[in-house]
XYZ file of C-alpha atoms in Angstrom:
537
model
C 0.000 0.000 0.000
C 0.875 3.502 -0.381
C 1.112 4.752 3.131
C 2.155 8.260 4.638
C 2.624 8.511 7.943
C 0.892 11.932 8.360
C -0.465 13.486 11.929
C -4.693 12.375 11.576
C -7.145 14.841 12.209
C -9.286 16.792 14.760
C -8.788 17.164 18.591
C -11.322 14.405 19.574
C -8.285 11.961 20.376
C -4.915 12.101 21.419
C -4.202 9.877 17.823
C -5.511 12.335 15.722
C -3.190 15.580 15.264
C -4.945 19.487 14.761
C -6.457 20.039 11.291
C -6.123 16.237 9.422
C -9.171 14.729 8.597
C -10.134 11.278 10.339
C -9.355 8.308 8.088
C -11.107 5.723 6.413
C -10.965 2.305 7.295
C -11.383 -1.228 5.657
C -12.463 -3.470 7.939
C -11.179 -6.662 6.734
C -12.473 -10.448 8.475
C -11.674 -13.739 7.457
C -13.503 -17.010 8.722
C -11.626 -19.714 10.969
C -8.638 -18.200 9.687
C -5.512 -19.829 11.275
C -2.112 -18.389 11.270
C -1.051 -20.234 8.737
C 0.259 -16.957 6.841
C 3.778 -16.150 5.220
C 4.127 -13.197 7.031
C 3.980 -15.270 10.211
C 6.722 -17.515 9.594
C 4.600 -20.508 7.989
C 6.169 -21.160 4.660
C 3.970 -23.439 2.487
C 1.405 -20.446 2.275
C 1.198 -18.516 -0.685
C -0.104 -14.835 0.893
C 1.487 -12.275 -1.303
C -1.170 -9.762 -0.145
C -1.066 -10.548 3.108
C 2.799 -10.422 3.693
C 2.697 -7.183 1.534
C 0.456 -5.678 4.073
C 2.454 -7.028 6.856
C 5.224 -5.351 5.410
C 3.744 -1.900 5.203
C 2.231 -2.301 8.804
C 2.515 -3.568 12.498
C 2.656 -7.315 12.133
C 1.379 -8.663 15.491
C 2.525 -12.502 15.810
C 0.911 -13.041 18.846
C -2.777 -12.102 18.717
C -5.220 -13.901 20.004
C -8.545 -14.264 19.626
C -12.028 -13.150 21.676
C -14.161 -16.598 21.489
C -13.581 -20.204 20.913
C -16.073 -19.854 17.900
C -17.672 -17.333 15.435
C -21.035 -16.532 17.465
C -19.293 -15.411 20.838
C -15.635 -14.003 19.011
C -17.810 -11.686 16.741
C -20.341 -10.562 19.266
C -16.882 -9.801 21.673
C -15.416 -8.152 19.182
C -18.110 -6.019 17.699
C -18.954 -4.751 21.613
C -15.680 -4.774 23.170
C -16.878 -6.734 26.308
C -16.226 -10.277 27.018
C -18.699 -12.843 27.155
C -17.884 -12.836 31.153
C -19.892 -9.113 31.017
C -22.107 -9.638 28.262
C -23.163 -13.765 28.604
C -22.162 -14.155 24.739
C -20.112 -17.429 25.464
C -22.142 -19.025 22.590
C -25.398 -17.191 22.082
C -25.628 -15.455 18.431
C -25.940 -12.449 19.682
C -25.050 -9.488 21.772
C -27.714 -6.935 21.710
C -30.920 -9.573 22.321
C -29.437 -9.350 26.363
C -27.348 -6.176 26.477
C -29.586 -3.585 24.034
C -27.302 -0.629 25.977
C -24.335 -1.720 24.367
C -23.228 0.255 21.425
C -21.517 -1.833 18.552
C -17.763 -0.525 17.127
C -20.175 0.214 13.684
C -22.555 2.676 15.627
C -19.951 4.311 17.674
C -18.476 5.147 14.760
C -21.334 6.416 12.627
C -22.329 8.550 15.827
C -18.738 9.763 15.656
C -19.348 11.353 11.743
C -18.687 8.003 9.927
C -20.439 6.664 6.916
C -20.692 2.847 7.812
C -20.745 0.165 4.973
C -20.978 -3.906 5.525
C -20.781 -7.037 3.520
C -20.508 -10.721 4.182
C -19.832 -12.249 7.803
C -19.035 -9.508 10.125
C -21.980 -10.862 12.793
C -22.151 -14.442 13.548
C -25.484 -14.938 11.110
C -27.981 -11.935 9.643
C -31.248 -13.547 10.301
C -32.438 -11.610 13.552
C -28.985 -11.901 13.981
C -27.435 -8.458 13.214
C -27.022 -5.838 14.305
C -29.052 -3.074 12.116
C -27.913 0.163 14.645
C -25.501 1.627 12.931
C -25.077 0.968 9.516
C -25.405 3.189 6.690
C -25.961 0.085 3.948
C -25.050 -3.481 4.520
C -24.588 -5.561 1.148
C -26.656 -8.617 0.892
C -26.196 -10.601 -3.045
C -29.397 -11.894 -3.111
C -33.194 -10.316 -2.426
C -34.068 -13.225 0.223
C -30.779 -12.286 2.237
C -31.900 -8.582 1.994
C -34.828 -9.177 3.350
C -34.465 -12.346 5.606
C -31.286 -12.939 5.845
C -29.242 -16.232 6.518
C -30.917 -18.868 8.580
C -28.016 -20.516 10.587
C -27.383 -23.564 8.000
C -27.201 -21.253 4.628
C -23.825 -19.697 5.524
C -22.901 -22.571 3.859
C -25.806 -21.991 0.368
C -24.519 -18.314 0.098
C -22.517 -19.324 -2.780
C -24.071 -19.518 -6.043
C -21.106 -21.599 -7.500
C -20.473 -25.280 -6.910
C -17.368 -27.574 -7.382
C -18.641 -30.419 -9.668
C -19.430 -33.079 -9.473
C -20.816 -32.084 -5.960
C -19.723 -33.331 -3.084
C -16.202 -32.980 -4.415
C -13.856 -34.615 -1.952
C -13.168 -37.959 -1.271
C -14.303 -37.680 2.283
C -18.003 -37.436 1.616
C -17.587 -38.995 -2.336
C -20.308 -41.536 -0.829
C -22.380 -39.072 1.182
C -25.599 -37.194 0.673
C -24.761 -33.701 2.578
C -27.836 -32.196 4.704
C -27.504 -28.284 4.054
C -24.186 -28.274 2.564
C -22.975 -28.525 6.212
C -19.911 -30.344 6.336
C -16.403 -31.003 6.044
C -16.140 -30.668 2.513
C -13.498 -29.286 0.492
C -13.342 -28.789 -3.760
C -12.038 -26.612 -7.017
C -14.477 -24.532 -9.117
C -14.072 -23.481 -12.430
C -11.581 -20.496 -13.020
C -13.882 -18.753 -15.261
C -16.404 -18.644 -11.980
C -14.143 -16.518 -9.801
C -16.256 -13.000 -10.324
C -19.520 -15.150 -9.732
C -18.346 -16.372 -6.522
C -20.076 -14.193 -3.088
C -16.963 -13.366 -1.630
C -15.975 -11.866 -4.764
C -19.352 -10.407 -5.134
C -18.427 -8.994 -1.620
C -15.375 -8.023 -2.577
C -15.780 -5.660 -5.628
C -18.962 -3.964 -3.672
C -16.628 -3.045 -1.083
C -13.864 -2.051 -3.802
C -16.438 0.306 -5.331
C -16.691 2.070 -2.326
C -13.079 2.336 -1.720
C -12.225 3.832 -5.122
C -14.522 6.461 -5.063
C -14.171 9.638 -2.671
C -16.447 10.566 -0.503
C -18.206 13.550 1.965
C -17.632 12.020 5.100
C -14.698 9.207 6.431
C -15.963 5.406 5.611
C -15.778 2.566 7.161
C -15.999 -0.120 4.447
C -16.517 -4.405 6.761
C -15.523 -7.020 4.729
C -16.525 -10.197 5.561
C -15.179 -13.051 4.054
C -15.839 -17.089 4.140
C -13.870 -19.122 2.437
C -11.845 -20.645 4.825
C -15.054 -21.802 6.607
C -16.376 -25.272 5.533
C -16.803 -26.026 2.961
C -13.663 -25.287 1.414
C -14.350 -24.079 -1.932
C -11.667 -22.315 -4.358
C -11.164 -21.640 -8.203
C -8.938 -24.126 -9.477
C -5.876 -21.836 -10.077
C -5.578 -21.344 -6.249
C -4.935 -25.411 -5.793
C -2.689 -25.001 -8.692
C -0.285 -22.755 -6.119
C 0.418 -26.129 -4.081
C 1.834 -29.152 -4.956
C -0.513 -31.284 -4.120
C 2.362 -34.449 -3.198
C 4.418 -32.021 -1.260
C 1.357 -30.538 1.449
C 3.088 -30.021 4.798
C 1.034 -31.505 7.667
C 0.791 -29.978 11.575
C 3.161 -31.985 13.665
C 1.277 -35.188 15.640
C 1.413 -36.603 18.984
C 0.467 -40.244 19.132
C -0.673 -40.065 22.586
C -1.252 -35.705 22.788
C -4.749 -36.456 24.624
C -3.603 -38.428 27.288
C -2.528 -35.745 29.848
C -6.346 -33.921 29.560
C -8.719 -33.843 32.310
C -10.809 -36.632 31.659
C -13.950 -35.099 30.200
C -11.677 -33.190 27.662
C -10.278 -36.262 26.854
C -13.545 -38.097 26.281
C -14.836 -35.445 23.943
C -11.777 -35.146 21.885
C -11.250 -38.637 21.615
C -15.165 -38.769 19.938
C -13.796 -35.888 17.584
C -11.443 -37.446 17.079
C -13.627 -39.941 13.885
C -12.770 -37.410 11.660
C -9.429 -37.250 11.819
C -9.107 -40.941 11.624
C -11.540 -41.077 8.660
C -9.516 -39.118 6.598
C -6.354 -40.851 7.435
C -7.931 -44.280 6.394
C -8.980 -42.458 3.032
C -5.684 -40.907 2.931
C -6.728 -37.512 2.832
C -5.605 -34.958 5.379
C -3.194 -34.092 3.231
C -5.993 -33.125 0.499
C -8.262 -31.551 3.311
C -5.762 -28.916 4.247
C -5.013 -28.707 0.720
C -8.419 -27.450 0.514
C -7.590 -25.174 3.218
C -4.796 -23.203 1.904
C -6.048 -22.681 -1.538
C -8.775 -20.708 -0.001
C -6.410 -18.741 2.148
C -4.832 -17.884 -1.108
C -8.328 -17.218 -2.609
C -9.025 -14.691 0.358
C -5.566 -13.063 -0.316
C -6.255 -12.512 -4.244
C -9.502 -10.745 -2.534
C -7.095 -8.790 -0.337
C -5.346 -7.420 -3.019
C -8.152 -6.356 -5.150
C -8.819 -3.701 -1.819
C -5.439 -3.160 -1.566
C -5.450 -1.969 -5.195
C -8.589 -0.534 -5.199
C -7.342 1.909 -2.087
C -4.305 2.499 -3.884
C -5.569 3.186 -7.235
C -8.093 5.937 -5.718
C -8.452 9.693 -3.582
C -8.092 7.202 -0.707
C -4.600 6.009 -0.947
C -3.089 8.170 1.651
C -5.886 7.972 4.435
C -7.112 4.747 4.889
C -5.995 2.301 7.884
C -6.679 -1.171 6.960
C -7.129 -3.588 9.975
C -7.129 -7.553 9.190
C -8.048 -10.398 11.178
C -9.784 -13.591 11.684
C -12.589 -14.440 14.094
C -10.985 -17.531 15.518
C -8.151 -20.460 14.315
C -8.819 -24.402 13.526
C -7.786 -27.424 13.784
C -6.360 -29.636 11.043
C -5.693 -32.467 13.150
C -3.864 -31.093 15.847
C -4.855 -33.163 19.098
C -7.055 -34.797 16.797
C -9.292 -32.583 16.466
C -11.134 -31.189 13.269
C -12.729 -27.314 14.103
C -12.664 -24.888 16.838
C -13.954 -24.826 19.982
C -11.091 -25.624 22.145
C -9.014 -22.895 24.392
C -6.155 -24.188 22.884
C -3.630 -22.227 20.540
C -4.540 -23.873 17.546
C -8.470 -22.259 17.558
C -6.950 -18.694 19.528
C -3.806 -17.650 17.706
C -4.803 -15.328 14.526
C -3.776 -13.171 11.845
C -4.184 -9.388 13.295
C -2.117 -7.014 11.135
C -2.532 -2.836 11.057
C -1.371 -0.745 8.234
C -1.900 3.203 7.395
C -1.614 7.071 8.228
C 0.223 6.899 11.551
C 1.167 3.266 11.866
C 4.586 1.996 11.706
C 5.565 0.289 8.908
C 7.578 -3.649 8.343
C 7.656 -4.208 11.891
C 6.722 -7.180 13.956
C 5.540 -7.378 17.576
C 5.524 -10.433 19.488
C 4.025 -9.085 22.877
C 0.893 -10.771 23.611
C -2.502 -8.789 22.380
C -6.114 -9.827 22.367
C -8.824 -9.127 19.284
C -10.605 -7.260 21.948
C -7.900 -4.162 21.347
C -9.413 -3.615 17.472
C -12.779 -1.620 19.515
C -10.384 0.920 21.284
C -7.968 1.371 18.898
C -10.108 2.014 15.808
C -11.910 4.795 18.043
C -8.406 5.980 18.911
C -7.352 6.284 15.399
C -10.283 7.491 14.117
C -10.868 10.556 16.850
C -14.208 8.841 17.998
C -15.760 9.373 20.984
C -16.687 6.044 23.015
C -18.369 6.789 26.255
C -19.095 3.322 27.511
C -16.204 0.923 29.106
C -14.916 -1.484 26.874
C -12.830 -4.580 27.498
C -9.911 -4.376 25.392
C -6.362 -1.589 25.699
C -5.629 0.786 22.426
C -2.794 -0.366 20.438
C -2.004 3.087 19.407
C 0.926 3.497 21.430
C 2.788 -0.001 19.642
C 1.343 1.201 16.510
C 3.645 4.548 16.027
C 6.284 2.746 17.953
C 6.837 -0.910 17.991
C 9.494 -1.008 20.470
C 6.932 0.471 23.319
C 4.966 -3.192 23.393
C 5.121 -5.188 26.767
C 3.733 -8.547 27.082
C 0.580 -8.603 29.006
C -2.045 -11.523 30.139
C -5.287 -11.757 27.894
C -8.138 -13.416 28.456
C -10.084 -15.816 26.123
C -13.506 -16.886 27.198
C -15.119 -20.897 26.485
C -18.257 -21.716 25.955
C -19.277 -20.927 29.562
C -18.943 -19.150 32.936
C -15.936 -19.998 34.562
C -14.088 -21.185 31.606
C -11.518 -19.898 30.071
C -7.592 -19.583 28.870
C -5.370 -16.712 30.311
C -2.534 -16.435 27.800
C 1.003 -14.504 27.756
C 4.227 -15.168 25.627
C 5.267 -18.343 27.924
C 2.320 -19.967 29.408
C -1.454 -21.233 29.037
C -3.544 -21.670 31.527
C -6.818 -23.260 30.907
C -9.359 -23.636 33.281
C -13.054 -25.651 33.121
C -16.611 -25.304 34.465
C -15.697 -28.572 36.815
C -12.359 -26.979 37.930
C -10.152 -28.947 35.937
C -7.450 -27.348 34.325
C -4.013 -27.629 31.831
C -1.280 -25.340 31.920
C 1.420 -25.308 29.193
C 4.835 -23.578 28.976
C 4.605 -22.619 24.832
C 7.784 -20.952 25.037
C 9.687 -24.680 25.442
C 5.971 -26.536 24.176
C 4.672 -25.034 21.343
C 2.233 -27.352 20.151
C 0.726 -27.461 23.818
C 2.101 -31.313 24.483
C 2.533 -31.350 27.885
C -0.028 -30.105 30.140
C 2.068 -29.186 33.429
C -0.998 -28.721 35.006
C -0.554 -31.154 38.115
C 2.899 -30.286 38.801
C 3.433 -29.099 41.779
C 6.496 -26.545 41.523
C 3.973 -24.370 39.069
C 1.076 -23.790 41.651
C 2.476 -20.345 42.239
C 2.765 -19.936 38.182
C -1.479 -21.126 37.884
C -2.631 -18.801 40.537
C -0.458 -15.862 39.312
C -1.976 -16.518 35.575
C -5.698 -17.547 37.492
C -5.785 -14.029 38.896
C -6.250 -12.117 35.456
C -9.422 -13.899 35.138
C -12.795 -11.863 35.573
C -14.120 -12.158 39.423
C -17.240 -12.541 38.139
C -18.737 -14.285 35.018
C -22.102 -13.048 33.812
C -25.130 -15.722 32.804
C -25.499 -17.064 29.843
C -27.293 -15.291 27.135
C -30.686 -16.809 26.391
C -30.815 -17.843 22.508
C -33.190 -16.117 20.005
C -35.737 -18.065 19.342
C -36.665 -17.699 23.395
C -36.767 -13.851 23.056
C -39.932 -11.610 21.664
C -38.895 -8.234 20.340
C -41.271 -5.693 21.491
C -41.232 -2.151 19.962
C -42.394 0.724 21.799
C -41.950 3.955 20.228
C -38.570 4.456 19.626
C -37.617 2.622 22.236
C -37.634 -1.874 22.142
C -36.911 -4.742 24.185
C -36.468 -8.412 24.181
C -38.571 -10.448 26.527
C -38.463 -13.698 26.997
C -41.404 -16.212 24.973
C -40.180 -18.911 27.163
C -39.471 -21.675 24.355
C -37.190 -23.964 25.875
C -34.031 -24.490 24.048
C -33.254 -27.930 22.036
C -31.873 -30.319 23.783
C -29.776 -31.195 20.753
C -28.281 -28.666 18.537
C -27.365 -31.232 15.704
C -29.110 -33.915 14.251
C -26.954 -37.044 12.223
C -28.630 -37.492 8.746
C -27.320 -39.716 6.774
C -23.711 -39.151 8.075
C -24.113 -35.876 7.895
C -24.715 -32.849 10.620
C -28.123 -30.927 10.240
C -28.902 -27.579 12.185
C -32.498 -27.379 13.275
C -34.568 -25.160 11.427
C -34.142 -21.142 12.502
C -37.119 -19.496 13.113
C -38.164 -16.857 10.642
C -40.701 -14.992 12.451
C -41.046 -10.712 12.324
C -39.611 -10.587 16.138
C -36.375 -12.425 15.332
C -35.712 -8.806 13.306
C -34.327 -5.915 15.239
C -35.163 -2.349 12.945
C -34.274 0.535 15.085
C -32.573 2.463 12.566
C -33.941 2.871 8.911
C -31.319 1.537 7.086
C -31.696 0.359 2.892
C -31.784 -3.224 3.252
C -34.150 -3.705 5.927
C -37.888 -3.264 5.774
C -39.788 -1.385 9.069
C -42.419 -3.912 9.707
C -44.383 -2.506 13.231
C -44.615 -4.960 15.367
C -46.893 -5.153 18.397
C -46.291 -5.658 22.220
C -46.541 -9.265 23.123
């Protein structure tokens, strides 16, 4: 990128020098996005974009993220509070229990922004987003503009295909229930443009090129390297498909977990072993990294599209990734774990005011992006958020210390408290690991019941929250009631399923979402959503 460092503009923040204007920024997500990027030291990943971005920005290598999974990292994220204030640890949403809360996209419109979003920013869009705030949010189709996705069509966004369909050898004899899977395929070069994150993609590079009355901030959203793995052909064609690097292995890694740990990773533990017996992990992450190369062509088409434009010379561009996965490691196939493999992500900063080619190892947390951004963009936030500014390391490096963050699990009272040399994970049932990751890397050997480290678990045990709020009723047991200008959720009292999946055929099923008016929140009038009134229940 083309980046001055230039003083940024009004007195509404101690980032922002007299008389420069406040900048534009592309918000930039990816989807169970591991680390697995050149600029981070992993080789066999072709990220042109990405290391060029690195290389023009603040690099940090240890960032971690604010959830074990989309719903709760997203909702964190988007609020700045932790799912230990806000009960998000795996609801879909933030605002159904904490209305008061503004999101990082309203703070920012309230702060003179024009606010533009597209793809997965929230967790889902169906009742599920947030509609405060935004100034248009792109949807490809009519039915996601005005109903957005239901919780299993993530995965039908895509108009394009791989065919035949399923594609990979691991469900070759499967019939797939809503395209929800582990599934992995090429498409046909000549498909690219039709595909939605490149849909997404040139909307947002539209915006970017042109100049505009007011500062922008432009959320991209991508998916790609959620499953199902789906890529134009030429992006396979960067790997050689006999020489795929696999994630080091420990024959006996689950051994050392508390026991109900154990038990549920050694049941997750199927999928890993089915596609060893078919040969295929090897193909699977294959899968993986041509759509990590896939969202870096994307990358570059907004890096281009900034550069090529009015823009080039006042727009920050943050990138990151809700939450890491597993290809294998501990056996294990997804998120969901408080291990390093599902926390440590991407989280690079370039721009006006930001250092450039540097690299910062200290530990940081996704929950800084809230209070930076309104930092750097001379926003005023008057409600207490979760995370500490990065401004400081941004204009100098050097000034970074390591610090404890926190990562929340699925519920109260569990969690991870991470720094540059330990882990400490502790359960609902008190049970706990601890790993040294300076000398243990790959989190081998949980040190937990040693007794010479008691000292080392309490010390890490006291950066946890003193108090962990309930957890978040769903949805579909909430009623929105509109009064005025003024709503509220209350509670319909639906009891929640006891199952979440259903096996069909071999394959996982999500239960059906439902669709009804109240699962809508319309507070502001904003051009994809319809006002329907709705009456007090």
């Amino acid at each position: 990128m083309k980046i001055k460092l230039t003083c940024l503009g009004l007195l509404l923040s101690t980032a922002l020098g007299v008389g420069a204007q406040q900048p534009n920024v592309l918000f930039f997500s990816l989807d169970d996005m591991n680390d697995w990027v050149g600029a981070m030291g992993y080789s066999q990943a072709v990220t042109p974009n990405m290391d060029r971005l690195a290389k023009n920005g603040v690099n940090f290598l240890n960032a971690h993220t604010a959830g074990v999974f989309c719903a709760p990292s997203r909702a964190a994220i988007f609020t700045g509070r932790h799912a230990s204030t806000t009960g998000c640890y795996a609801t879909q949403v933030y605002f159904h229990n904490n209305p008061e809360i503004n999101p990082l996209h309203k703070v920012l419109k309230d702060g003179g922004y024009a606010t533009y979003g597209a793809g997965k920013l929230f967790h889902h869009t169906a009742g599920f987003i947030d509609q405060r705030g935004w100034t248009e949010y792109y949807f490809r189709t009519e039915q996601q503009r005005k109903e957005g996705w239901a919780i299993n069509t993530w995965l039908l966004d895509d108009p394009i295909l791989p065919d035949p369909y399923p594609n990979s050898i691991f469900n070759h004899d499967r019939e797939p229930a809503n395209k929800f899977f582990l599934e992995w395929g090429k498409i046909k070069n000549e498909d690219e443009e039709k595909m939605a994150d490149t849909m997404r993609t040139e909307w947002a590079c539209e915006l970017l090129r042109q100049k505009h009355d007011k500062p922008i901030f432009v959320g991209v959203g991508l998916y790609a390297t959620h499953f199902p793995n789906y890529a134009p052909e030429k992006y396979f064609d960067l790997y050689d498909a006999d020489k795929i690097e696999l994630p080091p292995y420990k024959a006996d890694d689950l051994e050392d977990l508390p026991p109900a740990v154990k038990k549920a990773k050694t049941s997750r533990s199927a999928i890993h072993k089915r596609l060893e017996s078919l040969d295929a992990v090897d193909d699977a992450i294959h899968g993986y990294l041509a759509c990590i190369s896939y969202q870096d062509a994307m990358l570059g088409r907004l890096l281009e599209a900034i550069e090529s434009g009015p823009n080039a010379d006042n727009t920050i561009v943050v990138l990151w990734s809700d939450q890491g996965y597993h290809h294998g490691e501990k056996f294990d196939w997804g998120k969901h774990t408080l291990w390093g493999r599902t926390s440590h992500v991407p989280f690079i900063w370039a721009g006006p005011g930001i250092s450039k080619d540097a690299m910062v190892d200290a530990t940081v947390s996704l929950m800084d992006m809230f209070p930076t951004l309104t930092e750097l963009c001379g926003v005023k936030d008057g409600q207490d958020r979760d995370g500490t500014s990065l401004v400081p390391v941004l204009k100098d490096p050097s000034t970074a210390k390591d610090r404890d963050v926190l990562l929340p699990g699925m519920k109260p009272e569990e969690y991870a408290i991470i720094n540059q040399s330990w882990r400490y994970i502790r359960y609902a049932d008190g049970t706990e690991e601890l790993y040294n990751v300076k000398q243990d890397p790959n989190e081998w050997e949980n040190l937990a019941n040693n007794p010479e480290l008691e000292e080392v678990k309490k010390k890490l045990a006291a950066s946890a929250p003193e108090t962990f709020a309930e957890p978040g009723v769903l949805k579909h047991e909430l009623t929105l009631v509109i009064e005025g200008d003024s709503y509220k959720w209350v509670s319909n009292k639906k009891p929640a399923p006891k199952k979440l999946l259903k096996n069909v055929k071999g394959a996982l099923k999500m239960p059906r979402q439902n669709s009804d008016e109240a699962g809508k929140l319309l507070r502001d009038e904003i051009p994809f959503s319809e006002t329907v009134p709705l009456k007090p229940k």
